[in-house]
Tab-separated table of C-alpha atoms and ligand atoms in Angstrom:
chain	number	residue	atom	x	y	z
A	1	MET	CA	14.668	25.969	4.196
A	2	ILE	CA	16.487	22.830	3.166
A	3	LEU	CA	14.846	22.794	-0.281
A	4	ARG	CA	15.077	26.551	-0.927
A	5	HIS	CA	17.033	26.025	-4.147
A	6	THR	CA	14.232	24.088	-5.866
A	7	PRO	CA	13.509	26.209	-8.950
A	8	VAL	CA	10.002	27.242	-9.958
A	9	GLU	CA	10.656	26.647	-13.674
A	10	LEU	CA	9.733	23.123	-14.766
A	11	ALA	CA	12.172	21.387	-17.112
A	12	GLU	CA	11.690	18.084	-18.943
A	13	ARG	CA	14.078	15.416	-17.656
A	14	ALA	CA	14.745	12.038	-19.264
A	15	ALA	CA	17.417	10.393	-17.138
A	16	LEU	CA	17.433	11.943	-13.709
A	17	THR	CA	15.320	11.272	-10.622
A	18	VAL	CA	15.682	13.609	-7.652
A	19	ASN	CA	14.205	12.299	-4.371
A	20	PRO	CA	12.016	9.489	-5.754
A	21	ALA	CA	8.342	9.405	-4.830
A	22	LYS	CA	8.510	5.632	-4.309
A	23	THR	CA	10.731	2.998	-2.793
A	24	CYS	CA	12.080	-0.252	-4.207
A	25	GLN	CA	10.104	-3.301	-5.328
A	26	PRO	CA	11.422	-5.761	-2.699
A	27	VAL	CA	10.014	-3.592	0.120
A	28	GLY	CA	6.519	-4.272	-1.219
A	29	ALA	CA	7.281	-7.940	-1.884
A	30	MET	CA	8.592	-8.353	1.676
A	31	TYR	CA	5.504	-6.625	3.108
A	32	ALA	CA	3.146	-8.856	1.093
A	33	ALA	CA	5.056	-11.983	2.179
A	34	LEU	CA	4.580	-11.015	5.842
A	35	GLY	CA	0.858	-11.344	5.175
A	36	ILE	CA	1.153	-15.150	4.952
A	37	HIS	CA	1.019	-16.845	8.340
A	38	GLY	CA	4.300	-18.546	9.233
A	39	CYS	CA	6.159	-17.050	6.280
A	40	LEU	CA	9.760	-15.909	6.300
A	41	PRO	CA	10.517	-13.402	3.519
A	42	HIS	CA	13.855	-14.037	1.823
A	43	SER	CA	15.867	-11.451	-0.095
A	44	HIS	CA	17.921	-12.959	-2.923
A	45	GLY	CA	20.763	-10.475	-3.142
A	46	SER	CA	23.306	-8.762	-0.963
A	47	GLN	CA	22.903	-8.109	2.767
A	48	GLY	CA	22.596	-4.360	2.274
A	49	CYS	CA	19.369	-4.667	0.278
A	50	CYS	CA	17.760	-6.867	2.912
A	51	ALA	CA	18.878	-4.562	5.731
A	52	TYR	CA	17.346	-1.568	3.966
A	53	HIS	CA	14.032	-3.301	3.192
A	54	ARG	CA	13.693	-4.567	6.747
A	55	SER	CA	14.521	-1.198	8.237
A	56	ALA	CA	12.048	0.608	5.941
A	57	LEU	CA	9.245	-1.671	7.138
A	58	THR	CA	10.381	-1.690	10.776
A	59	ARG	CA	10.545	2.103	10.910
A	60	HIS	CA	7.086	2.425	9.374
A	61	TYR	CA	5.369	-0.202	11.551
A	62	LYS	CA	7.471	0.203	14.708
A	63	ASP	CA	7.518	-3.601	14.902
A	64	PRO	CA	10.537	-5.814	14.158
A	65	VAL	CA	10.377	-7.190	10.601
A	66	MET	CA	12.185	-10.490	10.102
A	67	ALA	CA	13.691	-11.601	6.797
A	68	THR	CA	16.645	-13.630	5.566
A	69	THR	CA	19.123	-12.974	2.770
A	70	SER	CA	21.176	-14.949	0.242
A	71	SER	CA	24.048	-12.750	1.382
A	72	PHE	CA	25.801	-12.245	-1.967
A	73	THR	CA	29.500	-11.479	-1.962
A	74	GLU	CA	31.902	-11.162	-4.920
A	75	GLY	CA	31.597	-14.858	-5.876
A	76	ALA	CA	27.810	-14.891	-6.145
A	77	SER	CA	27.881	-11.548	-7.943
A	78	VAL	CA	30.081	-13.034	-10.678
A	79	PHE	CA	28.942	-16.666	-10.864
A	80	GLY	CA	25.295	-16.344	-9.821
A	81	GLY	CA	23.473	-16.962	-6.564
A	82	GLN	CA	22.278	-20.567	-6.992
A	83	ALA	CA	24.627	-22.087	-4.415
A	84	ASN	CA	23.802	-19.342	-1.882
A	85	LEU	CA	20.058	-19.757	-2.332
A	86	VAL	CA	19.991	-23.556	-2.127
A	87	GLU	CA	22.079	-23.379	1.052
A	88	ALA	CA	19.879	-20.598	2.413
A	89	ILE	CA	16.696	-22.636	1.842
A	90	ASN	CA	18.252	-25.564	3.688
A	91	ASN	CA	19.416	-23.371	6.595
A	92	ILE	CA	16.107	-21.502	6.897
A	93	PHE	CA	13.972	-24.646	7.103
A	94	THR	CA	16.467	-26.287	9.480
A	95	ILE	CA	16.881	-23.343	11.861
A	96	TYR	CA	13.713	-21.219	11.623
A	97	ASP	CA	11.144	-23.803	10.469
A	98	PRO	CA	8.732	-21.502	8.562
A	99	GLU	CA	5.665	-22.806	6.693
A	100	VAL	CA	6.632	-20.787	3.636
A	101	ILE	CA	9.751	-19.078	2.341
A	102	ALA	CA	8.784	-16.182	0.051
A	103	ILE	CA	11.790	-15.212	-2.038
A	104	HIS	CA	12.084	-11.926	-3.861
A	105	THR	CA	14.915	-10.929	-6.125
A	106	THR	CA	16.901	-7.680	-6.010
A	107	CYS	CA	18.663	-5.530	-8.608
A	108	LEU	CA	21.851	-7.578	-8.347
A	109	SER	CA	20.352	-11.058	-8.764
A	110	GLU	CA	18.198	-9.783	-11.638
A	111	VAL	CA	21.197	-8.287	-13.454
A	112	ILE	CA	23.037	-11.589	-13.054
A	113	GLY	CA	19.929	-13.298	-14.433
A	114	ASP	CA	19.338	-15.918	-11.728
A	115	ASP	CA	16.452	-18.212	-12.723
A	116	LEU	CA	14.502	-18.570	-9.480
A	117	THR	CA	12.122	-21.240	-10.786
A	118	GLN	CA	15.069	-23.437	-11.729
A	119	ILE	CA	16.885	-22.815	-8.420
A	120	ILE	CA	13.786	-23.631	-6.355
A	121	ASN	CA	13.327	-26.849	-8.412
A	122	LYS	CA	16.940	-27.746	-7.734
A	123	ALA	CA	16.450	-27.194	-3.993
A	124	ARG	CA	13.396	-29.471	-4.161
A	125	THR	CA	15.265	-32.172	-6.117
A	126	ASP	CA	18.158	-31.950	-3.643
A	127	GLY	CA	15.713	-32.583	-0.783
A	128	LYS	CA	16.160	-29.164	0.813
A	129	ILE	CA	12.428	-28.411	0.999
A	130	PRO	CA	10.749	-30.529	3.689
A	131	LYS	CA	7.448	-32.233	2.871
A	132	GLY	CA	4.454	-29.929	3.292
A	133	LYS	CA	6.583	-26.766	3.276
A	134	LYS	CA	6.370	-24.195	0.480
A	135	VAL	CA	8.803	-21.962	-1.367
A	136	ILE	CA	7.392	-19.215	-3.578
A	137	HIS	CA	9.119	-16.394	-5.428
A	138	ALA	CA	8.579	-13.051	-7.162
A	139	ASN	CA	10.877	-11.190	-9.530
A	140	THR	CA	11.350	-7.699	-8.148
A	141	PRO	CA	14.208	-5.847	-9.839
A	142	SER	CA	14.229	-2.371	-8.435
A	143	PHE	CA	15.502	-0.580	-11.503
A	144	LYS	CA	11.853	-0.636	-12.559
A	145	GLY	CA	8.511	-0.536	-10.760
A	146	SER	CA	8.102	0.453	-7.118
A	147	HIS	CA	7.149	-1.002	-3.747
A	148	VAL	CA	3.567	-1.186	-5.051
A	149	THR	CA	4.457	-3.334	-8.077
A	150	GLY	CA	6.647	-5.500	-5.822
A	151	PHE	CA	3.651	-6.044	-3.564
A	152	SER	CA	1.544	-6.885	-6.611
A	153	SER	CA	4.097	-9.427	-7.909
A	154	MET	CA	4.350	-11.235	-4.568
A	155	THR	CA	0.542	-11.369	-4.257
A	156	GLN	CA	0.375	-12.780	-7.775
A	157	SER	CA	2.982	-15.341	-6.815
A	158	MET	CA	0.760	-16.537	-3.924
A	159	VAL	CA	-1.908	-17.407	-6.480
A	160	HIS	CA	0.627	-18.939	-8.863
A	161	TYR	CA	2.242	-21.233	-6.300
A	162	LEU	CA	-0.491	-21.868	-3.738
A	163	SER	CA	-4.085	-21.444	-4.947
A	164	GLU	CA	-5.771	-24.593	-6.214
A	165	CYS	CA	-9.121	-25.389	-7.765
A	166	THR	CA	-10.677	-28.675	-6.707
A	167	GLY	CA	-13.910	-28.057	-8.604
A	168	ARG	CA	-15.866	-28.023	-5.311
A	169	PRO	CA	-16.922	-24.382	-4.838
A	170	VAL	CA	-16.599	-22.882	-1.362
A	171	LYS	CA	-19.129	-20.230	-0.300
A	172	GLN	CA	-16.550	-17.528	0.351
A	173	ILE	CA	-15.316	-14.336	-1.284
A	174	ASN	CA	-11.650	-13.554	-1.894
A	175	LEU	CA	-10.467	-10.114	-0.865
A	176	ILE	CA	-7.187	-8.811	-2.245
A	177	PRO	CA	-6.619	-5.705	-0.146
A	178	GLY	CA	-3.834	-3.843	-1.986
A	179	PHE	CA	-0.809	-2.210	-0.375
A	180	VAL	CA	-2.599	-0.765	2.646
A	181	GLU	CA	-2.041	-0.714	6.377
A	182	PRO	CA	-2.853	-3.733	8.582
A	183	SER	CA	-5.551	-1.537	10.164
A	184	ASP	CA	-7.129	-1.096	6.717
A	185	MET	CA	-7.067	-4.841	6.122
A	186	SER	CA	-8.815	-5.428	9.455
A	187	GLU	CA	-11.433	-2.827	8.590
A	188	VAL	CA	-12.172	-4.369	5.190
A	189	LYS	CA	-12.579	-7.792	6.828
A	190	ARG	CA	-14.792	-6.308	9.534
A	191	ILE	CA	-17.135	-4.793	6.949
A	192	ALA	CA	-17.469	-8.154	5.193
A	193	SER	CA	-18.091	-9.983	8.453
A	194	GLU	CA	-20.669	-7.344	9.468
A	195	MET	CA	-22.481	-8.350	6.268
A	196	GLY	CA	-22.249	-11.999	7.280
A	197	ILE	CA	-19.848	-12.892	4.454
A	198	ARG	CA	-17.116	-15.492	4.796
A	199	THR	CA	-13.926	-14.169	3.216
A	200	VAL	CA	-10.351	-15.098	2.488
A	201	MET	CA	-8.067	-12.081	2.460
A	202	PHE	CA	-4.581	-12.415	1.064
A	203	PRO	CA	-2.134	-11.101	1.925
A	204	ASP	CA	-3.231	-10.066	5.411
A	205	THR	CA	-0.640	-8.322	7.564
A	206	SER	CA	-3.014	-7.523	10.426
A	207	GLY	CA	-1.780	-9.161	13.598
A	208	VAL	CA	1.683	-9.445	12.050
A	209	VAL	CA	3.170	-5.946	11.839
A	210	ASN	CA	0.824	-4.418	14.413
A	211	SER	CA	0.801	-7.274	16.904
A	212	PRO	CA	0.430	-6.620	20.645
A	213	LEU	CA	3.407	-6.527	23.005
A	214	ASP	CA	3.127	-9.525	25.325
A	215	GLY	CA	6.686	-9.757	26.542
A	216	LYS	CA	7.622	-12.636	24.236
A	217	PHE	CA	9.275	-12.625	20.832
A	218	HIS	CA	7.155	-14.240	18.118
A	219	LEU	CA	9.109	-15.016	14.967
A	220	TYR	CA	5.764	-15.867	13.354
A	221	PRO	CA	3.042	-13.676	14.895
A	222	ALA	CA	-0.538	-14.909	15.144
A	223	GLY	CA	-1.817	-12.997	12.099
A	224	GLY	CA	-1.500	-13.649	8.396
A	225	THR	CA	-3.420	-15.749	5.891
A	226	THR	CA	-2.734	-19.459	6.261
A	227	VAL	CA	-1.467	-21.451	3.310
A	228	GLY	CA	-4.681	-23.501	3.483
A	229	GLU	CA	-6.770	-20.350	3.044
A	230	ILE	CA	-4.770	-19.216	0.020
A	231	VAL	CA	-5.105	-22.711	-1.456
A	232	SER	CA	-8.889	-22.506	-0.977
A	233	ALA	CA	-9.060	-19.132	-2.767
A	234	GLY	CA	-9.124	-21.144	-6.008
A	235	ASP	CA	-12.539	-22.539	-5.023
A	236	SER	CA	-14.084	-19.219	-3.921
A	237	LEU	CA	-17.188	-17.775	-5.589
A	238	PHE	CA	-15.752	-14.380	-6.410
A	239	THR	CA	-12.732	-12.116	-5.941
A	240	VAL	CA	-12.864	-8.449	-5.012
A	241	ALA	CA	-9.537	-6.822	-5.881
A	242	LEU	CA	-8.968	-3.450	-4.211
A	243	GLY	CA	-6.713	-1.077	-6.123
A	244	ARG	CA	-5.794	-1.664	-9.749
A	245	THR	CA	-2.020	-1.301	-9.409
A	246	ALA	CA	-1.531	-3.572	-6.420
A	247	SER	CA	-4.291	-6.163	-6.794
A	248	LEU	CA	-5.441	-6.573	-10.399
A	249	ALA	CA	-2.653	-8.966	-11.455
A	250	ALA	CA	-3.421	-11.538	-8.718
A	251	ALA	CA	-7.175	-11.407	-9.358
A	252	LYS	CA	-6.625	-11.879	-13.095
A	253	LEU	CA	-4.318	-14.819	-12.537
A	254	LEU	CA	-6.802	-16.472	-10.179
A	255	ASP	CA	-9.471	-16.085	-12.847
A	256	THR	CA	-7.193	-17.591	-15.501
A	257	LYS	CA	-5.967	-20.412	-13.269
A	258	CYS	CA	-9.153	-21.337	-11.376
A	259	ARG	CA	-11.965	-19.464	-13.157
A	260	VAL	CA	-12.830	-17.340	-10.132
A	261	PRO	CA	-14.567	-14.224	-11.532
A	262	PHE	CA	-13.411	-10.896	-10.161
A	263	GLU	CA	-14.069	-7.209	-10.009
A	264	VAL	CA	-11.387	-4.595	-9.464
A	265	LEU	CA	-12.448	-1.583	-7.414
A	266	ASP	CA	-10.807	1.538	-6.073
A	267	LEU	CA	-9.504	1.215	-2.543
A	268	PRO	CA	-12.493	1.802	-0.237
A	269	ILE	CA	-11.203	5.182	0.952
A	270	GLY	CA	-13.937	7.793	1.306
A	271	LEU	CA	-17.705	7.596	0.997
A	272	ARG	CA	-18.235	6.691	-2.637
A	273	ALA	CA	-15.496	4.046	-2.872
A	274	THR	CA	-16.716	2.403	0.364
A	275	ASP	CA	-20.267	2.401	-1.027
A	276	ALA	CA	-18.995	0.682	-4.195
A	277	PHE	CA	-17.085	-1.915	-2.158
A	278	ILE	CA	-20.080	-2.755	0.012
A	279	ASP	CA	-22.399	-2.887	-2.985
A	280	THR	CA	-20.062	-5.269	-4.820
A	281	LEU	CA	-19.865	-7.520	-1.754
A	282	ARG	CA	-23.648	-7.407	-1.428
A	283	LYS	CA	-24.160	-8.542	-5.013
A	284	ALA	CA	-21.395	-11.140	-5.004
A	285	ALA	CA	-22.584	-12.813	-1.800
A	286	GLY	CA	-26.320	-12.236	-2.289
A	287	VAL	CA	-26.778	-10.559	1.101
A	288	SER	CA	-28.261	-7.266	2.225
A	289	VAL	CA	-26.483	-4.362	3.885
A	290	PRO	CA	-27.045	-4.343	7.666
A	291	ASP	CA	-28.354	-1.275	9.490
A	292	SER	CA	-25.103	-1.045	11.446
A	293	LEU	CA	-23.194	-0.140	8.255
A	294	MET	CA	-25.889	2.304	7.197
A	295	GLU	CA	-25.484	4.040	10.561
A	296	GLU	CA	-21.717	4.275	10.070
A	297	ARG	CA	-22.326	5.745	6.623
A	298	GLY	CA	-24.791	8.258	8.015
A	299	ARG	CA	-22.175	9.589	10.435
A	300	VAL	CA	-19.747	10.242	7.575
A	301	VAL	CA	-22.430	12.083	5.591
A	302	ASP	CA	-23.284	14.094	8.719
A	303	VAL	CA	-19.705	15.351	9.185
A	304	MET	CA	-19.364	16.042	5.456
A	305	SER	CA	-22.436	18.263	5.455
A	306	ASP	CA	-21.866	19.884	8.878
A	307	MET	CA	-18.362	21.013	7.993
A	308	HIS	CA	-18.748	21.549	4.261
A	309	GLN	CA	-17.945	25.266	4.428
A	310	TYR	CA	-14.401	24.479	5.571
A	311	PHE	CA	-13.715	22.044	2.735
A	312	TYR	CA	-15.292	24.092	-0.031
A	313	ARG	CA	-12.806	24.995	-2.804
A	314	LYS	CA	-9.748	24.253	-0.666
A	315	LYS	CA	-6.869	23.132	-2.863
A	316	ALA	CA	-5.020	19.848	-2.280
A	317	ALA	CA	-1.760	18.509	-3.727
A	318	LEU	CA	-1.233	14.739	-3.508
A	319	VAL	CA	1.905	12.617	-3.722
A	320	GLY	CA	2.042	8.885	-2.996
A	321	ASP	CA	0.874	5.516	-4.280
A	322	PRO	CA	-1.510	5.335	-7.236
A	323	ASP	CA	-4.352	3.294	-5.726
A	324	GLN	CA	-4.543	5.592	-2.682
A	325	LEU	CA	-4.323	8.674	-4.901
A	326	VAL	CA	-7.277	7.683	-7.090
A	327	ALA	CA	-9.557	6.948	-4.120
A	328	LEU	CA	-8.407	10.021	-2.216
A	329	THR	CA	-8.963	12.282	-5.231
A	330	GLN	CA	-12.515	10.982	-5.492
A	331	PHE	CA	-13.148	11.685	-1.801
A	332	LEU	CA	-11.705	15.193	-1.931
A	333	ILE	CA	-13.767	16.040	-5.005
A	334	ASP	CA	-16.863	14.743	-3.168
A	335	LEU	CA	-16.018	17.203	-0.380
A	336	ASP	CA	-16.008	20.012	-2.981
A	337	MET	CA	-12.270	20.456	-2.648
A	338	ASP	CA	-9.994	21.028	-5.661
A	339	VAL	CA	-7.132	18.665	-6.433
A	340	CYS	CA	-4.406	20.612	-8.211
A	341	HIS	CA	-1.411	18.194	-8.328
A	342	VAL	CA	-1.186	14.400	-8.272
A	343	VAL	CA	2.232	12.723	-8.424
A	344	THR	CA	3.343	9.120	-8.004
A	345	GLY	CA	6.748	7.557	-8.607
A	346	THR	CA	5.049	4.245	-9.437
A	347	PRO	CA	4.717	3.638	-13.192
A	348	ALA	CA	0.939	3.600	-12.867
A	349	GLY	CA	0.233	4.069	-16.586
A	350	PRO	CA	-2.161	6.143	-18.672
A	351	LYS	CA	-5.244	4.576	-17.033
A	352	PHE	CA	-4.162	6.154	-13.751
A	353	GLU	CA	-3.779	9.537	-15.409
A	354	ARG	CA	-7.165	9.230	-17.107
A	355	SER	CA	-8.851	8.272	-13.809
A	356	ILE	CA	-7.409	11.299	-12.013
A	357	ARG	CA	-8.279	13.692	-14.843
A	358	LYS	CA	-11.806	12.331	-15.049
A	359	LEU	CA	-12.283	12.980	-11.331
A	360	ALA	CA	-10.346	16.200	-10.829
A	361	GLY	CA	-10.564	17.830	-14.254
A	362	GLU	CA	-8.198	18.476	-17.124
A	363	GLY	CA	-6.513	21.368	-15.292
A	364	THR	CA	-4.946	19.051	-12.707
A	365	SER	CA	-1.217	18.336	-13.063
A	366	VAL	CA	-0.751	14.556	-13.122
A	367	LYS	CA	2.594	12.771	-13.410
A	368	TYR	CA	3.658	9.173	-12.815
A	369	GLY	CA	6.832	7.096	-13.209
A	370	PRO	CA	10.516	7.652	-12.412
A	371	ASN	CA	10.571	11.361	-13.275
A	372	ALA	CA	7.539	12.014	-11.119
A	373	ASP	CA	9.702	12.647	-8.080
A	374	MET	CA	9.515	14.798	-4.953
A	375	PHE	CA	11.593	17.488	-6.663
A	376	TYR	CA	8.991	17.760	-9.447
A	377	PHE	CA	6.158	17.709	-6.900
A	378	HIS	CA	7.816	20.594	-5.050
A	379	GLN	CA	8.064	22.547	-8.293
A	380	LEU	CA	4.356	22.011	-8.934
A	381	VAL	CA	3.578	23.217	-5.411
A	382	LYS	CA	5.680	26.332	-6.026
A	383	ASN	CA	3.821	26.990	-9.287
A	384	GLU	CA	0.327	26.562	-7.856
A	385	ARG	CA	0.117	26.727	-4.084
A	386	PRO	CA	-2.283	24.278	-2.410
A	387	ASP	CA	-3.937	24.694	0.996
A	388	LEU	CA	-3.017	21.132	1.982
A	389	ILE	CA	-0.423	18.544	1.005
A	390	PHE	CA	-1.157	14.812	1.287
A	391	GLY	CA	1.912	12.605	1.260
A	392	ASN	CA	4.306	10.382	3.183
A	393	THR	CA	6.969	11.451	5.660
A	394	TYR	CA	9.325	12.651	2.906
A	395	ALA	CA	6.784	15.344	1.962
A	396	LYS	CA	7.351	17.038	5.327
A	397	TYR	CA	10.414	18.856	3.988
A	398	ILE	CA	8.363	20.437	1.202
A	399	ALA	CA	5.480	21.175	3.586
A	400	ARG	CA	7.845	22.922	6.022
A	401	ASP	CA	9.636	24.852	3.316
A	402	GLU	CA	6.398	26.123	1.838
A	403	ASP	CA	4.549	26.470	5.179
A	404	ILE	CA	1.644	24.285	4.042
A	405	PRO	CA	-0.087	21.762	6.360
A	406	LEU	CA	0.767	18.122	5.605
A	407	ILE	CA	-1.584	15.193	6.047
A	408	ARG	CA	0.418	12.010	6.266
A	409	ILE	CA	-0.882	9.192	4.090
A	410	GLY	CA	0.763	6.257	2.307
A	411	PHE	CA	4.149	4.656	2.732
A	412	PRO	CA	6.467	5.305	4.458
A	413	ILE	CA	5.400	7.203	7.570
A	414	TYR	CA	8.434	7.189	9.831
A	415	ASP	CA	7.653	10.119	12.091
A	416	ARG	CA	4.136	9.450	13.385
A	417	VAL	CA	2.137	6.515	14.727
A	418	GLY	CA	-1.498	5.604	14.240
A	419	HIS	CA	-1.534	4.295	10.690
A	420	GLN	CA	-0.919	0.754	11.981
A	421	TYR	CA	-3.943	0.849	14.268
A	422	PHE	CA	-6.536	3.217	12.791
A	423	PRO	CA	-7.813	2.628	9.260
A	424	LEU	CA	-8.402	5.053	6.422
A	425	THR	CA	-10.631	2.523	4.648
A	426	GLY	CA	-14.342	2.039	5.186
A	427	TYR	CA	-16.712	4.537	6.789
A	428	SER	CA	-14.694	4.678	9.989
A	429	GLY	CA	-11.612	5.422	7.882
A	430	ALA	CA	-13.515	8.181	6.085
A	431	LEU	CA	-14.357	9.716	9.457
A	432	ARG	CA	-10.718	9.596	10.475
A	433	LEU	CA	-9.708	11.226	7.206
A	434	LEU	CA	-12.337	13.930	7.633
A	435	GLU	CA	-11.027	14.625	11.124
A	436	LYS	CA	-7.447	14.859	9.849
A	437	ILE	CA	-8.378	17.238	7.019
A	438	LEU	CA	-10.568	19.420	9.215
A	439	ASN	CA	-8.030	19.628	12.009
A	440	ALA	CA	-5.313	20.645	9.564
A	441	LEU	CA	-7.504	23.337	7.990
A	442	LEU	CA	-8.873	24.644	11.291
A	443	ASP	CA	-5.465	24.662	13.002
A	444	ARG	CA	-4.157	26.775	10.141
A	445	GLN	CA	-7.169	29.092	10.298
A	446	ASP	CA	-6.608	29.540	14.059
A	447	ARG	CA	-2.912	30.166	13.606
A	448	ASP	CA	-3.449	32.826	10.959
A	449	ALA	CA	-6.552	34.452	12.453
A	450	PRO	CA	-6.370	38.103	13.511
A	451	GLU	CA	-7.354	38.804	17.148
A	452	GLU	CA	-10.939	39.697	16.249
A	453	GLY	CA	-11.347	36.630	14.010
A	454	PHE	CA	-10.012	34.036	16.467
A	455	GLU	CA	-13.199	32.000	16.913
A	456	LEU	CA	-14.256	29.869	19.875
A	457	VAL	CA	-16.820	27.887	17.880
A	458	MET	CA	-15.944	26.660	14.417
B	1	SF4	S1	17.299	-0.408	-5.302
B	1	SF4	FE1	18.080	-2.475	-5.792
B	1	SF4	S2	20.165	-2.478	-4.933
B	1	SF4	FE2	19.055	-0.783	-3.956
B	1	SF4	S3	18.170	-1.647	-2.063
B	1	SF4	FE3	16.595	-1.819	-3.669
B	1	SF4	S4	16.897	-3.890	-4.512
B	1	SF4	FE4	18.774	-3.373	-3.378
């Protein structure tokens, strides 16, 4: 009953966010940076920011997340962080020897106005960047955007600093996966390899934040996209960008910089979006779809039709990240469910709202940006009660207060495991999602069933 005072009446707010439905930009930038092999993310700001971003990722992935910080104190806060950053770059290469340092800014360094391009150039001129090593950066002030836009900026920065076009095309397809789990990245790569397509995925956190325990500490785990692969992305035939909010900017920049054509698709979550992804890959690479994928698809269709009566007209309320929300809405509508509320703290823009309304209908409540917070989402739930809530760990308070089943999706998930290892993307991800939805609905039906309606077979 912790949220029992949340009022039912909705009021317009201009300058107040209560329990944001997002986290800060550097979290996403740090996560993206971990998707480069041998990269050490660096937080240009105070120690507290870095500690928070690391702990957010560590709690979600249950794997230690390494990052360094410019460690601002009063001096840097007043005079700027150039001296701290140049010294940090020198120390990091000397002590930790990464291939790449990926720097992201924080609120404090952005308010001061530190010019990262100039500081990195100074470090290079001063001989602090060893030959063959790379330093890249993304501007990620957290008084705007969200972890998703931070992820997008760091991915864009990989193209800006690393991708090159030699004019000798390489028969490979670029995949920009969006802010998804390492398990989702693996699944997307597996689908492409099942089709016999050579791909470069960046960033790729599989094998980094879900690496196996082997008794040794690996500062740079085996996974991640190598710098060489990101360089070669400039010579690829085509780019498939998954999720408009997280991946469009990098794909666009690669097109502008190296003339690699691209298509932006919804995240391949659910049947239709996975079909679209596979069809785009098929056309881009000039291959056909193997029977093995058709079999996987058939299993999803089988469960959808076998269990349709349980999905039919069930109401869902969704809170989370925009790219996931669009794909999930499509899938739920395909299951003949109704989507009544969709909320994201990311400033996803009117295109996001139009996409949701087109899929779910004009009656759906859609809100995005800083005022689209958990408090507002709870009010919507109180006004029109759904059968299911989809959201991250923070939604569990609302779910418990309202006694509505919660299906955990998105970031962060601090109180369950599985997301690191089992995908929601692709046909196998669709099956997993179907199982989660069905189990939540059937568990509730069992719990509420009268004695004579407590069924053995469902
Ligand atoms: S909101 Fe700003 S000050 Fe707070 S942790 Fe994030 S970057 Fe640091």
